[in-house]
């Protein structure tokens, strides 16, 4: 995978190769496709503006992935602050957005800790290895294995046999 | 790695991730967003440069306000002619009085004095107005262009016996009057000028008391009267903001041991 990344020398090829997969992974991690798509696009815009320096990195896609995850976390914090202000003022939200109906797996994913969700999304959806997941999240490989084990056990326990036989 | 290779869970999660966005549309949106970001960055750079230039011009155009101007001690008119009589104690001295121009007040140029051959030879200077005195405690700033004093930049010959009439040089670094005479008359008068790259000044010695006659600054310099005592005058000329490579010069006038004027010009 690293060799493939180094062969990609222009941003457009890199975008077409990784954008969709990254959006899907972050959608699984945050549960909102719009937020995930926006975070990934902002990351690619930043990469475009400083592409001359980023293209010399060992793993430019890793840089974009980390920036996208940070954007997603910033958006999550912003929404949390906004919600706290609304709760403190006791006001009704201006527009009550109808939350999408989550299926069983999505509802269980939403109940997992954020680090476990990110580990599962990057490992199973984006197709990263344990080492790449650890590098992206800035944690050790042992921590990634722990999060994968915990998340997988939780999902299996709550879904029961349905997951295995589907 | 193999412990986590769960194809069923992988399929479930990938299905949850959806089909993903339209790549072509997403790339077009990316290009539009990059264009907006580039325009915003260019606007920020241009704005920053503009603000920097404005600050630079404002700093360059700033000039410290003038605090005061020279005023004749007796409040005489602008066209006052100062006639300095020669001392009468020495008969060998040629009877010539020296007329100097007075400094200009409020931008008017003083008239050049006339040589008055009929000046009194009594050694008194009752007919001549007193030179301009500047209070010792006040600093006077004369930026270039404000001080239009028309005093000559040369040194007038002292009206002492001819044996002591060596003129102090008006050029830097220093000029002194040799002390060949053992005694100096009480009403001894002498003028001295000194100049430097920052400006020039003229002082007048009469009765053992120094007084500043005029001073002026050269281009891109501002002169300040730092000290005016009865036996010592110091004028400092500093470069302005537009002349960052200029030197600061000091024009020092004092009374030597022999009673004559000593002018020293130093540059730092």
Short mmCIF file of C-alpha atoms in Angstrom, two decimals, chain A residues 34-142:
data_model
loop_
_atom_site.label_atom_id
_atom_site.label_comp_id
_atom_site.label_asym_id
_atom_site.label_seq_id
_atom_site.Cartn_x
_atom_site.Cartn_y
_atom_site.Cartn_z
CA UNK A 34 -22.53 14.72 5.46
CA UNK A 35 -20.16 15.48 8.30
CA UNK A 36 -17.78 12.77 7.11
CA UNK A 37 -17.81 14.00 3.50
CA UNK A 38 -17.24 17.59 4.59
CA UNK A 39 -14.34 16.66 6.87
CA UNK A 40 -12.65 14.67 4.12
CA UNK A 41 -13.14 17.43 1.57
CA UNK A 42 -11.67 20.06 3.88
CA UNK A 43 -8.68 17.78 4.39
CA UNK A 44 -8.18 17.47 0.63
CA UNK A 45 -8.48 21.26 0.23
CA UNK A 46 -5.72 21.74 2.80
CA UNK A 47 -3.64 19.14 1.02
CA UNK A 48 -4.19 20.91 -2.28
CA UNK A 49 -3.04 24.25 -0.89
CA UNK A 50 0.20 22.79 0.46
CA UNK A 51 0.63 19.91 -1.94
CA UNK A 52 4.25 20.76 -2.78
CA UNK A 53 5.35 19.95 0.72
CA UNK A 54 2.89 17.15 1.37
CA UNK A 55 3.82 15.25 -1.77
CA UNK A 56 7.28 14.74 -0.34
CA UNK A 57 5.92 13.03 2.75
CA UNK A 58 6.31 9.28 3.14
CA UNK A 59 2.56 8.86 3.46
CA UNK A 60 0.56 11.82 2.13
CA UNK A 61 -2.68 9.85 2.40
CA UNK A 62 -1.96 9.28 6.07
CA UNK A 63 -1.61 13.05 6.51
CA UNK A 64 -4.93 13.63 4.76
CA UNK A 65 -6.59 10.91 6.84
CA UNK A 66 -5.38 12.43 10.10
CA UNK A 67 -6.51 15.91 9.06
CA UNK A 68 -9.93 14.54 8.12
CA UNK A 69 -10.29 12.80 11.49
CA UNK A 70 -9.28 16.00 13.28
CA UNK A 71 -11.84 17.95 11.26
CA UNK A 72 -14.49 15.45 12.22
CA UNK A 73 -13.58 15.74 15.89
CA UNK A 74 -13.66 19.54 15.66
CA UNK A 75 -17.10 19.39 14.12
CA UNK A 76 -18.24 17.04 16.87
CA UNK A 77 -16.95 19.44 19.55
CA UNK A 78 -18.63 22.37 17.83
CA UNK A 79 -21.93 20.58 17.76
CA UNK A 80 -21.55 19.60 21.41
CA UNK A 81 -20.88 23.20 22.43
CA UNK A 82 -23.84 24.40 20.46
CA UNK A 83 -26.05 21.81 22.07
CA UNK A 84 -24.83 22.77 25.54
CA UNK A 85 -25.65 26.43 24.89
CA UNK A 86 -29.09 25.51 23.66
CA UNK A 87 -29.70 23.36 26.72
CA UNK A 88 -28.47 26.11 29.06
CA UNK A 89 -30.77 28.69 27.51
CA UNK A 90 -33.67 26.26 27.63
CA UNK A 91 -34.57 27.16 24.09
CA UNK A 92 -36.00 24.88 21.50
CA UNK A 93 -33.71 24.09 18.59
CA UNK A 94 -34.58 26.18 15.55
CA UNK A 95 -34.95 23.26 13.22
CA UNK A 96 -35.57 19.83 14.49
CA UNK A 97 -33.75 17.63 12.05
CA UNK A 98 -35.27 14.24 11.72
CA UNK A 99 -32.60 11.81 12.78
CA UNK A 100 -32.13 9.00 10.29
CA UNK A 101 -33.41 5.65 11.32
CA UNK A 102 -30.43 3.63 12.38
CA UNK A 103 -30.34 -0.04 11.76
CA UNK A 104 -29.26 -2.48 14.38
CA UNK A 105 -25.53 -2.35 13.62
CA UNK A 106 -25.49 1.44 13.44
CA UNK A 107 -27.29 1.76 16.73
CA UNK A 108 -24.79 -0.54 18.38
CA UNK A 109 -21.87 1.30 16.82
CA UNK A 110 -23.18 4.57 18.17
CA UNK A 111 -22.98 3.11 21.64
CA UNK A 112 -19.28 2.29 21.35
CA UNK A 113 -16.55 4.62 22.58
CA UNK A 114 -15.22 6.93 19.88
CA UNK A 115 -11.75 5.36 19.77
CA UNK A 116 -13.26 1.90 19.26
CA UNK A 117 -15.50 3.19 16.48
CA UNK A 118 -12.56 4.81 14.74
CA UNK A 119 -10.43 1.70 15.07
CA UNK A 120 -13.18 -0.53 13.65
CA UNK A 121 -13.90 1.90 10.81
CA UNK A 122 -10.29 2.33 9.76
CA UNK A 123 -9.51 -1.37 10.04
CA UNK A 124 -12.61 -2.89 8.49
CA UNK A 125 -13.86 -0.17 6.13
CA UNK A 126 -10.75 1.73 5.07
CA UNK A 127 -8.73 -1.49 4.97
CA UNK A 128 -5.78 -0.28 7.01
CA UNK A 129 -3.49 -2.60 8.89
CA UNK A 130 -3.14 -2.51 12.65
CA UNK A 131 0.10 -0.56 12.33
CA UNK A 132 -1.42 1.99 9.94
CA UNK A 133 -4.45 2.38 12.16
CA UNK A 134 -2.18 2.96 15.13
CA UNK A 135 -0.17 5.55 13.22
CA UNK A 136 -3.30 7.34 12.06
CA UNK A 137 -4.85 7.51 15.52
CA UNK A 138 -1.55 8.23 17.25
CA UNK A 139 -1.78 5.28 19.60
CA UNK A 140 0.15 2.06 19.98
CA UNK A 141 -0.56 -1.11 18.04
CA UNK A 142 -1.48 -2.84 21.28
#
